PDB file of C-alpha atoms in Angstrom:
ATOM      1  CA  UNK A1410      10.919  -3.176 -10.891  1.00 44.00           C
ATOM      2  CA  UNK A1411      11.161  -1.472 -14.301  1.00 40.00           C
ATOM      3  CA  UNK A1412      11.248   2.602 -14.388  1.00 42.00           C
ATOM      4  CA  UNK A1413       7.328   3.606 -13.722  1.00 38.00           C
ATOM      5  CA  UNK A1414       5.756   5.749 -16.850  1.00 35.00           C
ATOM      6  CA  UNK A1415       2.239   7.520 -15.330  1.00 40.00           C
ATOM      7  CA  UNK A1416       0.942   7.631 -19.105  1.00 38.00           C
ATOM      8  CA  UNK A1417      -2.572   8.515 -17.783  1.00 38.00           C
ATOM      9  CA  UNK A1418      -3.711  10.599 -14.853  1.00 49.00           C
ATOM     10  CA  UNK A1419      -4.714   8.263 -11.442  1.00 49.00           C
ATOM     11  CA  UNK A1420      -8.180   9.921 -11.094  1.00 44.00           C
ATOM     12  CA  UNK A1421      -8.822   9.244 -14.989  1.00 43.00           C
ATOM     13  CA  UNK A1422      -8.399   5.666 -14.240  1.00 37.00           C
ATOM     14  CA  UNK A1423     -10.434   5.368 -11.008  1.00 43.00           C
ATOM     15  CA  UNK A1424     -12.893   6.838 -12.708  1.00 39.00           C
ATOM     16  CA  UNK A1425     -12.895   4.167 -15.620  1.00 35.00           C
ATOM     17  CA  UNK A1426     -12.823   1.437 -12.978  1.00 35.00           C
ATOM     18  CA  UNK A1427     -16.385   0.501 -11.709  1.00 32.00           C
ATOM     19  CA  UNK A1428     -16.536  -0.018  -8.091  1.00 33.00           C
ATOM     20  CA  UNK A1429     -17.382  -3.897  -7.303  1.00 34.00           C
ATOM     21  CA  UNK A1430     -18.763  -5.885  -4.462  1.00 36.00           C
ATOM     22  CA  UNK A1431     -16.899  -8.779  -3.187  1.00 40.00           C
ATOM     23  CA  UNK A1432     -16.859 -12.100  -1.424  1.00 49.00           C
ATOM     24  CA  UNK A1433     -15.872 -11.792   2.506  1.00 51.00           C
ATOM     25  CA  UNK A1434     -11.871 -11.459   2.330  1.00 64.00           C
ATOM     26  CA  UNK A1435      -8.951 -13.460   4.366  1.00 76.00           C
ATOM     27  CA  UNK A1436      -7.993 -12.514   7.547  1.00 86.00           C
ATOM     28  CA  UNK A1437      -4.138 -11.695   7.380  1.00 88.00           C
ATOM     29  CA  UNK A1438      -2.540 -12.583  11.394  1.00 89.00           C
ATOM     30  CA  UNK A1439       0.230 -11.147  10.985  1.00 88.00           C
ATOM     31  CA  UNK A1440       1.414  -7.820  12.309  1.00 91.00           C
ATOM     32  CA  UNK A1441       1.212  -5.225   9.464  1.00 93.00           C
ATOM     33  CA  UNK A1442       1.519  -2.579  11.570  1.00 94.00           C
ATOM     34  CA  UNK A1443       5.470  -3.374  12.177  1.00 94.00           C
ATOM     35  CA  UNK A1444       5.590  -4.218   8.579  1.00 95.00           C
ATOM     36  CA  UNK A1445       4.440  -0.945   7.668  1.00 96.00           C
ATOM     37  CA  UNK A1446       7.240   0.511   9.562  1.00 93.00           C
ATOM     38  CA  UNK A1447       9.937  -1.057   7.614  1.00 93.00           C
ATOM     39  CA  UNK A1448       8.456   1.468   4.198  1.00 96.00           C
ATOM     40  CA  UNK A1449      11.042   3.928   3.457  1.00 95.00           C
ATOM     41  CA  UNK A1450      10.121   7.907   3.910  1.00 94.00           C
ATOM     42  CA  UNK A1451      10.016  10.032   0.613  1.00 95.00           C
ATOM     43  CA  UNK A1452      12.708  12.916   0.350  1.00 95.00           C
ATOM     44  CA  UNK A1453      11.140  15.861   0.204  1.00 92.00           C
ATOM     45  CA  UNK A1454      13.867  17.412  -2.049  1.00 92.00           C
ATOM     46  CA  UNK A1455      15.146  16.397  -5.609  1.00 93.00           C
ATOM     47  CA  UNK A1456      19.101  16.319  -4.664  1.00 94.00           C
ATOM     48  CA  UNK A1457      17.998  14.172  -1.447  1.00 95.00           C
ATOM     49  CA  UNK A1458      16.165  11.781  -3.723  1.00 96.00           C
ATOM     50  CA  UNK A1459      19.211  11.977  -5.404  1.00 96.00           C
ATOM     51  CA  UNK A1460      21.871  11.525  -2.777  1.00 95.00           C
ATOM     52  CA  UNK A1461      19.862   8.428  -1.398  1.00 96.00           C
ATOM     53  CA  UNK A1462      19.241   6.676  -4.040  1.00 96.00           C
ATOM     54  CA  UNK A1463      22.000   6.984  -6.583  1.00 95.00           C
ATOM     55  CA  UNK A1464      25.246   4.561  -6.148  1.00 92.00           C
ATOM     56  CA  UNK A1465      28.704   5.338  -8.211  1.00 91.00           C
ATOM     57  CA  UNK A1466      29.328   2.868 -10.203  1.00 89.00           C
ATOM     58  CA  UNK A1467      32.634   1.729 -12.790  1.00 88.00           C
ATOM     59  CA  UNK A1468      30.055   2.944 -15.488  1.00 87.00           C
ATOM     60  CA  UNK A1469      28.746   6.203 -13.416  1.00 90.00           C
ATOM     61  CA  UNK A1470      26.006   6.853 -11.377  1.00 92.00           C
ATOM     62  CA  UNK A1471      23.003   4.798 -10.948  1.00 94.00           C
ATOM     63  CA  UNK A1472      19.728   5.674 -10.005  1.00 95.00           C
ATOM     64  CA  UNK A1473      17.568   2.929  -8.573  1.00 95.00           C
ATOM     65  CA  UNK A1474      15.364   2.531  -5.539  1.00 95.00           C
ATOM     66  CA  UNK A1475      14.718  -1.404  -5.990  1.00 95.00           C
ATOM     67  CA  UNK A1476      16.772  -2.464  -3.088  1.00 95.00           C
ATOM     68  CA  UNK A1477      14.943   0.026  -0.592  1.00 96.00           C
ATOM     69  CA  UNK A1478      11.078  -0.591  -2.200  1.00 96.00           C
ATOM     70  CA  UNK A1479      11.018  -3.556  -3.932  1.00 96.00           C
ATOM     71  CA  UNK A1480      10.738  -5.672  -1.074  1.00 96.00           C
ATOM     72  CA  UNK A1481       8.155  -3.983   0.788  1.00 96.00           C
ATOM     73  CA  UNK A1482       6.308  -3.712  -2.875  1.00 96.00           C
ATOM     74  CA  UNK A1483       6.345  -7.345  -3.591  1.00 95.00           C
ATOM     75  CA  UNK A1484       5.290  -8.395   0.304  1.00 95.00           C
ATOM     76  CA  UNK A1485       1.968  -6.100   0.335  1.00 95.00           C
ATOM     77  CA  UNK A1486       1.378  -7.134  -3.182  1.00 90.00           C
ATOM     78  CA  UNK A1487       1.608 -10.390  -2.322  1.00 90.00           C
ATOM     79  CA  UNK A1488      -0.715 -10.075   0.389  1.00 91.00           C
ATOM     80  CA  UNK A1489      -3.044  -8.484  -1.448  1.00 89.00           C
ATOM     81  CA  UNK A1490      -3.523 -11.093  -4.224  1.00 83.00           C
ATOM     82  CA  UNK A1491      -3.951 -14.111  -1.925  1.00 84.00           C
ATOM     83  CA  UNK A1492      -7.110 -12.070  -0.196  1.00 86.00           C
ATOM     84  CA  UNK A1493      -8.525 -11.881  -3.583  1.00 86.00           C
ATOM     85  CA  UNK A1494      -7.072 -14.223  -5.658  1.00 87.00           C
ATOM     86  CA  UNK A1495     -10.067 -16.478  -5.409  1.00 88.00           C
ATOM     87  CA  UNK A1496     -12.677 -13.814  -6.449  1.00 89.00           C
ATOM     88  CA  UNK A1497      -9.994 -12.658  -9.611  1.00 90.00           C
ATOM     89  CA  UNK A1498      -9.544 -16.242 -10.762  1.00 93.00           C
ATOM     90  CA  UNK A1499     -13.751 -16.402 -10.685  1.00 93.00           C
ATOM     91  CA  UNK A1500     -14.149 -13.467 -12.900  1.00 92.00           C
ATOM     92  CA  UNK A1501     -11.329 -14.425 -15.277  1.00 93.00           C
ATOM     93  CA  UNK A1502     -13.076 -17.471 -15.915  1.00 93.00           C
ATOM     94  CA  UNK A1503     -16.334 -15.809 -15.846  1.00 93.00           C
ATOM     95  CA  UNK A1504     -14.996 -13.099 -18.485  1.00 92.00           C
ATOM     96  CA  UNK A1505     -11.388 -14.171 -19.998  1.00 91.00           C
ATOM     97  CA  UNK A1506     -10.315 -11.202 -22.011  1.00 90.00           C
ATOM     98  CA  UNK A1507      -8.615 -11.806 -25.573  1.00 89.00           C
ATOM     99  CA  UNK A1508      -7.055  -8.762 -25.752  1.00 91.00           C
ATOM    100  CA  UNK A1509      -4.868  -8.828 -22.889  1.00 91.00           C
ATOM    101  CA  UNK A1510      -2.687 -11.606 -21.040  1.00 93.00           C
ATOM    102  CA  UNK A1511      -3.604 -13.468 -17.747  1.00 91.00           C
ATOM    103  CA  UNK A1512      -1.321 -11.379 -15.987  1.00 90.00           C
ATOM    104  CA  UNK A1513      -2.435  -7.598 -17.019  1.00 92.00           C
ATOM    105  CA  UNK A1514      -6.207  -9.269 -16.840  1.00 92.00           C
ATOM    106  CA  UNK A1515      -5.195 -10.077 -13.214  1.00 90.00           C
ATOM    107  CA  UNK A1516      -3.880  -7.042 -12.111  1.00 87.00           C
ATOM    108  CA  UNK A1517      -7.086  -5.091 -13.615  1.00 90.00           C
ATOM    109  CA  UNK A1518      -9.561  -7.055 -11.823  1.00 89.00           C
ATOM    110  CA  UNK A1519      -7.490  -6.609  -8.467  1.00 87.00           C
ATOM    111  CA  UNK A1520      -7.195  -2.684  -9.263  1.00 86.00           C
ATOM    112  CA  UNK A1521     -11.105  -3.092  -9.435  1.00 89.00           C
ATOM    113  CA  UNK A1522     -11.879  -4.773  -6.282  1.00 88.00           C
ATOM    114  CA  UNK A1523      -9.731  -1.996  -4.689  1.00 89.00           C
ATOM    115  CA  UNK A1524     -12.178   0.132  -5.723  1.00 89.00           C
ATOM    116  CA  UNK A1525     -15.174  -1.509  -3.723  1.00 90.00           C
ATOM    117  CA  UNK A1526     -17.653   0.006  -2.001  1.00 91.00           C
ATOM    118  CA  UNK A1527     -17.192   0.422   1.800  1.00 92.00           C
ATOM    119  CA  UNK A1528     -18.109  -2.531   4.064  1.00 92.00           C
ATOM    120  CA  UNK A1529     -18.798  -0.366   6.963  1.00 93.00           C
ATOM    121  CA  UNK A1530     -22.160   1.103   6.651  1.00 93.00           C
ATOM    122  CA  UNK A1531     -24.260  -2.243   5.909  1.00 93.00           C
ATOM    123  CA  UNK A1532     -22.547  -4.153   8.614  1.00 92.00           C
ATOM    124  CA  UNK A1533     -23.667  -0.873  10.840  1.00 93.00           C
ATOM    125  CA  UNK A1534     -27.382  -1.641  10.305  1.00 93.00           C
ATOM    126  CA  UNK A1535     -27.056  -5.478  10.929  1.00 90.00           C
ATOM    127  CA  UNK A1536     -24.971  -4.941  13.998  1.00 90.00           C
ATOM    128  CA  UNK A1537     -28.300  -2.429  15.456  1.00 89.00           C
ATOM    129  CA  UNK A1538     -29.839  -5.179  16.638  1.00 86.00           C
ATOM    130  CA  UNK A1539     -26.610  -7.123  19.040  1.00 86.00           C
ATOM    131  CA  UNK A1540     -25.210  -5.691  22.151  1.00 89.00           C
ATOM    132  CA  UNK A1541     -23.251  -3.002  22.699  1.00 92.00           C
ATOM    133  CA  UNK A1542     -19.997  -4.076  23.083  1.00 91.00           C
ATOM    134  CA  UNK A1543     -19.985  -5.713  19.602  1.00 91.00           C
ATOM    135  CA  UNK A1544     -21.614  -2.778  18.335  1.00 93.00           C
ATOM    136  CA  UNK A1545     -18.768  -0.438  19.559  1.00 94.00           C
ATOM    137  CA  UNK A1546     -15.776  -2.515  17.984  1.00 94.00           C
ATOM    138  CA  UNK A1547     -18.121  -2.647  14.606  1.00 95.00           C
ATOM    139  CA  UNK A1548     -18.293   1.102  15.141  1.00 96.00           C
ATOM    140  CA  UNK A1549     -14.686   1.456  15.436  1.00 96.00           C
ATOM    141  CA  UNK A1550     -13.987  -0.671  12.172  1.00 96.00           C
ATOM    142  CA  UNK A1551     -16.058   1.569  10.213  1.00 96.00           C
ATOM    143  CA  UNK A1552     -14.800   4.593  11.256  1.00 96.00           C
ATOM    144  CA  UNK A1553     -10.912   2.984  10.620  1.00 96.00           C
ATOM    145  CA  UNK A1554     -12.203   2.246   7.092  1.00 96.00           C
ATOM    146  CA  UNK A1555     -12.872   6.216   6.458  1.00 95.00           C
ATOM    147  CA  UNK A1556      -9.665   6.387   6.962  1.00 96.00           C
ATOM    148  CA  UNK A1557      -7.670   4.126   4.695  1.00 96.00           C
ATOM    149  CA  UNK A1558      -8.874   6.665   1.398  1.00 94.00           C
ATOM    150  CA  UNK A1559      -5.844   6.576  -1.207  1.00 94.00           C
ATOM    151  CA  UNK A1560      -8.127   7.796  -4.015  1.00 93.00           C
ATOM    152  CA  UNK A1561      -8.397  10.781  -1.968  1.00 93.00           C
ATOM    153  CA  UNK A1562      -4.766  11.342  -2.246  1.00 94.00           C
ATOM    154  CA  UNK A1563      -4.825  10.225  -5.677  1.00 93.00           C
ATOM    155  CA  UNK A1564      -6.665  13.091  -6.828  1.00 94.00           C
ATOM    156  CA  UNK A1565      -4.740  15.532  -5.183  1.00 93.00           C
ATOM    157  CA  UNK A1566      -1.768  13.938  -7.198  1.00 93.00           C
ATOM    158  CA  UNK A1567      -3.359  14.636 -10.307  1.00 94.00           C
ATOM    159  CA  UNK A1568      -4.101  18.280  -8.950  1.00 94.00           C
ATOM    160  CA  UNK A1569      -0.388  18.844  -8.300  1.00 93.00           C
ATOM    161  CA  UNK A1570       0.143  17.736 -11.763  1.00 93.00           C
ATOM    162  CA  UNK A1571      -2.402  19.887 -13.360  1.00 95.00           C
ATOM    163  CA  UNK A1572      -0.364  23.047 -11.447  1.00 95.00           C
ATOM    164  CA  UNK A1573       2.504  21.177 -12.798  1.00 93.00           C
ATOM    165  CA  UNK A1574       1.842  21.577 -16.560  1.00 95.00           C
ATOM    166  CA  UNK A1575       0.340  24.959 -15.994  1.00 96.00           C
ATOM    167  CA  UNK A1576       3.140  26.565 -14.093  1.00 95.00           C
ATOM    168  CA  UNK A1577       5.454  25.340 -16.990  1.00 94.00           C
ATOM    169  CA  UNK A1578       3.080  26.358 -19.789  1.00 96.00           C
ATOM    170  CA  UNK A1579       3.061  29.844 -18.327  1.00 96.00           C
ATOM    171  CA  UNK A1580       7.228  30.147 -17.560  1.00 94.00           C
ATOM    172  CA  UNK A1581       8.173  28.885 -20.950  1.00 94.00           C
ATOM    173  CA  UNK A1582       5.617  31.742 -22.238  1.00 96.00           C
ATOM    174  CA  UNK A1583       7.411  34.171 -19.910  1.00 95.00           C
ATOM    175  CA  UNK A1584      11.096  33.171 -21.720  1.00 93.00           C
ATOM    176  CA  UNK A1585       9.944  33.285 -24.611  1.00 93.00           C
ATOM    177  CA  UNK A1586       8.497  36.834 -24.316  1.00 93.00           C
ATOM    178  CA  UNK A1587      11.834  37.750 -22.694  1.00 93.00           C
ATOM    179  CA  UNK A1588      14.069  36.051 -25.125  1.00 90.00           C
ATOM    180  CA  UNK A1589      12.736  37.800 -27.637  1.00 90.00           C
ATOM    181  CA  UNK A1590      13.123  41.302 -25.745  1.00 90.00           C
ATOM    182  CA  UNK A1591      16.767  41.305 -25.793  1.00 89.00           C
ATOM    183  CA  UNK A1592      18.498  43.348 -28.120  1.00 88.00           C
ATOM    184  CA  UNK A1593      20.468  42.356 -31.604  1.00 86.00           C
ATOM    185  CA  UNK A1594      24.053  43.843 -31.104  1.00 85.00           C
ATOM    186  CA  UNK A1595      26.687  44.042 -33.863  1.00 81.00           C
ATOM    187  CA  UNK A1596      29.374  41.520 -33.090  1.00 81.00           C
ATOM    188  CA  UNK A1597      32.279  39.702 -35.065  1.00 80.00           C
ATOM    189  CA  UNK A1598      29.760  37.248 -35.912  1.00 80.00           C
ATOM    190  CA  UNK A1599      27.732  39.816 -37.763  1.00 83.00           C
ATOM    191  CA  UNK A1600      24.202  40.663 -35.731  1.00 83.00           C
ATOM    192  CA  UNK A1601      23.698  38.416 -32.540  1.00 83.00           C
ATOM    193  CA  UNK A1602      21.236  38.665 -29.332  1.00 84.00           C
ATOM    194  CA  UNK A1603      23.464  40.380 -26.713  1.00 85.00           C
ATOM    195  CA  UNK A1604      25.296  37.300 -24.970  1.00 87.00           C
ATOM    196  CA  UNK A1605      25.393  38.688 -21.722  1.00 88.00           C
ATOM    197  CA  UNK A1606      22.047  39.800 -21.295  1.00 90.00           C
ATOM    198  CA  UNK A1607      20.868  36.481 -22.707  1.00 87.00           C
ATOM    199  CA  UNK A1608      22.925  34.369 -20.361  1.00 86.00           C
ATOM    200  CA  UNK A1609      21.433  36.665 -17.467  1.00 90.00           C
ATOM    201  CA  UNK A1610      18.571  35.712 -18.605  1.00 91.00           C
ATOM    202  CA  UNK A1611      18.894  32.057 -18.636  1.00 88.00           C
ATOM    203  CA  UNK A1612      20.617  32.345 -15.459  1.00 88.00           C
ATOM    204  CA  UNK A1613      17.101  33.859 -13.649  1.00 91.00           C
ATOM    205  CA  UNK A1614      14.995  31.652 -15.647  1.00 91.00           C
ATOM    206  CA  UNK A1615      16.814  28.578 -14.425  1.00 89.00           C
ATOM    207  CA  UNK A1616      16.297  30.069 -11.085  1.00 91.00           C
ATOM    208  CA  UNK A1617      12.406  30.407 -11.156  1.00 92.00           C
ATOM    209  CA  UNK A1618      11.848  27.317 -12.535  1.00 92.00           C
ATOM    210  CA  UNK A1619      13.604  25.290  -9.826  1.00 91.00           C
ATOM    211  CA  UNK A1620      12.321  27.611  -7.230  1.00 92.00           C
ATOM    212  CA  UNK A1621       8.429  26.407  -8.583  1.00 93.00           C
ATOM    213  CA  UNK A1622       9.434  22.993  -9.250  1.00 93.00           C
ATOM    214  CA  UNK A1623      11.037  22.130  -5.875  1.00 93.00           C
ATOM    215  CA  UNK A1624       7.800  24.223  -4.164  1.00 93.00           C
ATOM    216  CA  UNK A1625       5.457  21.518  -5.755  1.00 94.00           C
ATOM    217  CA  UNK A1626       7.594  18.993  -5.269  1.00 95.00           C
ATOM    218  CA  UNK A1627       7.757  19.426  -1.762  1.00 94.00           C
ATOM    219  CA  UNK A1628       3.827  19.663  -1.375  1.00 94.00           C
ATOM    220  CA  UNK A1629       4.178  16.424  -3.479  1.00 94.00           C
ATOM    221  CA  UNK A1630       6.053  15.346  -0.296  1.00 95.00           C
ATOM    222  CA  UNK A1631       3.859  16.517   2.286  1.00 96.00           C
ATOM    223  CA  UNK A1632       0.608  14.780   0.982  1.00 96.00           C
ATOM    224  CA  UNK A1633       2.177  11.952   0.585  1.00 97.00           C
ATOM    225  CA  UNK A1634       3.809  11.553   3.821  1.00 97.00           C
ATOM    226  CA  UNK A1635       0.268  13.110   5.362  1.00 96.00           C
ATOM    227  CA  UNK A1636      -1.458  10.439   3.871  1.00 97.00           C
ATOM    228  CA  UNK A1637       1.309   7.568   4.478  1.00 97.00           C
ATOM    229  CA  UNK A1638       1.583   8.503   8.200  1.00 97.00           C
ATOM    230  CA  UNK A1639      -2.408   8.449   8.647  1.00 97.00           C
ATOM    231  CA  UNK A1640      -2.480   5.610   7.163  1.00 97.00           C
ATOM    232  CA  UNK A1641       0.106   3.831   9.561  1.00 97.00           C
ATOM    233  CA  UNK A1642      -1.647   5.226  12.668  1.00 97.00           C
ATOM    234  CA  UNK A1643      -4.905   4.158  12.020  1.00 97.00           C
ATOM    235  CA  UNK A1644      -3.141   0.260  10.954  1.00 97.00           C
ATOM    236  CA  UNK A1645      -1.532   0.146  14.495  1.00 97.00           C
ATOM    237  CA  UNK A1646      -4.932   0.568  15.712  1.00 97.00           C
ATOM    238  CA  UNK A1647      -6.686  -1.909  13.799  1.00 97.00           C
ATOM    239  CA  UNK A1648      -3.704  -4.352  14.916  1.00 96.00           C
ATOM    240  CA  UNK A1649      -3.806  -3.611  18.347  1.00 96.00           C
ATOM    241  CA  UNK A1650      -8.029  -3.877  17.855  1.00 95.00           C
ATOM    242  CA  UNK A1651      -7.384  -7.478  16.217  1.00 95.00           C
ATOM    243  CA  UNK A1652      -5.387  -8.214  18.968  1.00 94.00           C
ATOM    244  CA  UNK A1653      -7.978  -7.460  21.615  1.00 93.00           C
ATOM    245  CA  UNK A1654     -10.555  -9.369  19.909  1.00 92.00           C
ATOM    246  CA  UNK A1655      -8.215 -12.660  19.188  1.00 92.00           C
ATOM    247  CA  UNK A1656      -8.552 -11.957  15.616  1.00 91.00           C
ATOM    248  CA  UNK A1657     -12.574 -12.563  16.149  1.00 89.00           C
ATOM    249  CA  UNK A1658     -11.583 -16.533  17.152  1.00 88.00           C
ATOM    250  CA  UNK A1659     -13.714 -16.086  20.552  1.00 83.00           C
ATOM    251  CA  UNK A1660     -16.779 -14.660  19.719  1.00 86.00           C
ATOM    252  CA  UNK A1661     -19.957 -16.898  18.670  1.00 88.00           C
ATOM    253  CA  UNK A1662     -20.499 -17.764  15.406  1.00 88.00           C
ATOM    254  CA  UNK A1663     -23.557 -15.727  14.587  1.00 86.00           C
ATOM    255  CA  UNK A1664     -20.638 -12.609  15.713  1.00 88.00           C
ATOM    256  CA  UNK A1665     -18.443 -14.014  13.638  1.00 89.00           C
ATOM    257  CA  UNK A1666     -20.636 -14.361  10.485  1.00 89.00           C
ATOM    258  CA  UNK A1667     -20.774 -10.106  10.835  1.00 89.00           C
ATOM    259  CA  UNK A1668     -17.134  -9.287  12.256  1.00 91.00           C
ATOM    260  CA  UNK A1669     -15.199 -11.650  10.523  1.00 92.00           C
ATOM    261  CA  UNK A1670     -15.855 -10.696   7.025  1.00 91.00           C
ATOM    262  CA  UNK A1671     -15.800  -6.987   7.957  1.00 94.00           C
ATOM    263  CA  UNK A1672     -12.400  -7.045  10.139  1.00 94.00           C
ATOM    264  CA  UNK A1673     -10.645  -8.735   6.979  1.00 92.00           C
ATOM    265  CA  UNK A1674     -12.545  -6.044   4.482  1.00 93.00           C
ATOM    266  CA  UNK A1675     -10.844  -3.569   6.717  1.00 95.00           C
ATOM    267  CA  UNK A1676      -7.652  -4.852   6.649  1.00 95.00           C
ATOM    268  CA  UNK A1677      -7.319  -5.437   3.202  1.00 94.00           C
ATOM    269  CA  UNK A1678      -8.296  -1.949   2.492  1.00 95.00           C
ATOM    270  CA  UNK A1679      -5.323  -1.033   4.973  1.00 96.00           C
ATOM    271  CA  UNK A1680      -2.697  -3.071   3.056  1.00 96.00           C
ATOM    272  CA  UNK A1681      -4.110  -1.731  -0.457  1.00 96.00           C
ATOM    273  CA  UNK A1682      -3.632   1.909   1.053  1.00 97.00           C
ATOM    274  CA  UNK A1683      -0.126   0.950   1.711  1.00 97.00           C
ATOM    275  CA  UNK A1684       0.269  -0.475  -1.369  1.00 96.00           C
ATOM    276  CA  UNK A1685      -0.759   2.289  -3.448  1.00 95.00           C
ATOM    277  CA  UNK A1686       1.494   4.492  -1.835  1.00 97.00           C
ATOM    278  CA  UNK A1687       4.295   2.849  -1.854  1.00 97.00           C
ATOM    279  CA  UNK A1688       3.802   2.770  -6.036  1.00 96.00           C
ATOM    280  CA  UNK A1689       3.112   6.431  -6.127  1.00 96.00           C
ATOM    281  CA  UNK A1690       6.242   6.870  -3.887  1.00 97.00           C
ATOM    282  CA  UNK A1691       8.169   5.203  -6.802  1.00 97.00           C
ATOM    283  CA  UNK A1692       6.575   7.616  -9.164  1.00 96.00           C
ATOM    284  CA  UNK A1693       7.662  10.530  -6.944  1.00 96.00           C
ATOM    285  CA  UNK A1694      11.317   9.031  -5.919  1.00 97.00           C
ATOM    286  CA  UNK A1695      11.717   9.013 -10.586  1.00 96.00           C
ATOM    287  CA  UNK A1696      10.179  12.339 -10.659  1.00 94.00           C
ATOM    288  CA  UNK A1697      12.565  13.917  -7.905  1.00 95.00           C
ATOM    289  CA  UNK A1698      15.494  12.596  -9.449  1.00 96.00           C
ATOM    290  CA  UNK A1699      14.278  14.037 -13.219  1.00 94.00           C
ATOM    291  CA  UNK A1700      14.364  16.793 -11.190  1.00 93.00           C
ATOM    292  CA  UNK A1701      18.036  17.130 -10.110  1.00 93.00           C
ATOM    293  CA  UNK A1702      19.030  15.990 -12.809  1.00 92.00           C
ATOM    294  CA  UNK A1703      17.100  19.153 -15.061  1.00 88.00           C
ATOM    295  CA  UNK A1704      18.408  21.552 -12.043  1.00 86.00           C
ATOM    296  CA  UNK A1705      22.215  19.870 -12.364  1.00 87.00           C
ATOM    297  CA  UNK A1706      22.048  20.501 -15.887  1.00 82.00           C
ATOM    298  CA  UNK A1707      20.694  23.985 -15.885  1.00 71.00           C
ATOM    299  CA  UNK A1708      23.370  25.013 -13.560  1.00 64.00           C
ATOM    300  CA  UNK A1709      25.982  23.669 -15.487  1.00 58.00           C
ATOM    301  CA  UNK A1710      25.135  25.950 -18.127  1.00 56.00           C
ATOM    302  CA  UNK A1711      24.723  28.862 -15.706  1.00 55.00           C
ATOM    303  CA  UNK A1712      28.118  28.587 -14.508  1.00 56.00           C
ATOM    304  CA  UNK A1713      29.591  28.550 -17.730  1.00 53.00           C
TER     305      UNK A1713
END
């Protein structure tokens, strides 16, 4: 996969997306929940980003995280656009757009249907009226879909980025001011900034800023994982509730017109949960080794 650019901010485009309604969903039987055990962690510190992910090479070091996240990537992906590849191919043909290919067409009107409304609360109110037992694993399916919520961690994303900019905004103000504190002495150069107070300078400088930017990117790390890891719990219970239930094959068919529809709604919102993170985890691993590489540099210079 090419090097990720985040050229807008993730809650900017949800919020551009309208939320759709959409045919019943396959039902995927196959284990996710081992699958989802096979998605790499995220380092929670730049020069661990780096040390994992960068090879030496005859032309130098090489950064890449393709090997490790590709695979999973492509597989969830995958998944994903044969549960709705019948309802994207509908509205293509319903609404071709000229001014962008099949492909980028395709991937908008997936990004949209990921943005549905929740299934659970209407199947609630048609399951009042069946027994209790059915009731109790529609129950249960709602309540798991409250919990697959990437937009949620989304936003914060964009909040950390917000504190991001602002925290740089206000410590390139701060070196500025103090640049231009330090005194003009006379040297064989004729009238210079005094070179040891200025490389002092840099050398504390260089210091905050890696001190802020590793802080934030470590609360980068600990949403994400947060969200990865609740994510993965609640998918080994939906597996193991799948399980139970035979995948809904046993039940009559007027169960099955209810469950069916809103056990694969679930699921697919569990693999798209996955799937979003593992993207913003690519965002994060390119951001982390920016990072080092900034903090390598400054050092450098410090040392010098």
């Amino acid at each position: 996969m090419a090097n990720i650019i985040l050229r807008y901010s993730c809650l900017a485009i949800m919020t551009l997306l309208a939320a759709v309604a959409t045919k019943a969903q396959k039902l995927i039987k196959t284990d996710i929940a081992i699958f989802v055990q096979s998605v790499p962690q995220l380092p929670c510190l730049p020069e661990e980003v780096h040390r994992r992910y960068t090879k030496t090479t005859k032309h130098g070091e090489e950064f890449s995280y393709n090997e490790a996240l590709n695979p999973p990537f492509e597989k969830v992906n995958a998944w994903i656009a044969d549960i709705h590849d019948e309802e994207i191919k509908r509205k293509i043909r319903g609404h071709p757009r000229k001014d962008m290919s099949y492909k980028v067409q395709y991937d908008d009107e997936k990004l949209k249907l990921m943005l549905r409304p929740p299934a659970g609360p209407l199947a609630l109110k048609k399951a009042a009226s069946l027994g209790p037992a059915i009731k109790n694993i529609v129950s249960r399916l709602a309540e798991l879909e409250k919990n697959f919520d990437w937009q949620s961690y989304y936003k914060q994303y964009d909040g950390f980025q917000k504190e991001l900019i602002q925290k740089t905004a206000q410590w390139e103000s701060k070196n500025q001011k103090l640049q231009d504190e330090i005194p003009v002495v006379q040297t064989e150069y004729g009238l210079q900034k005094d070179e040891k107070k200025q490389a002092a300078l840099s050398a504390q400088m260089i210091r905050e800023k890696t001190l802020f930017q590793n802080a934030l990117y470590s609360r980068h790390c600990v949403a994400w994982s947060s969200s990865f890891q609740k994510y993965s719990k609640s998918i080994a219970v939906l597996q193991q509730l799948l399980l139970q239930i035979n995948y809904g094959q046993q039940l009559s068919p007027d169960t099955q017109q209810l469950l069916l529809p809103l056990m694969a709604d679930v699921q697919a919102r569990a693999l798209e949960s996955i799937e979003r993170m593992i993207w913003m985890e690519m965002i994060l691993l390119e951001r982390g080794e920016i990072l080092f590489n900034e903090q390598r540099i400054g050092h450098f210079f410090m040392r010098k």
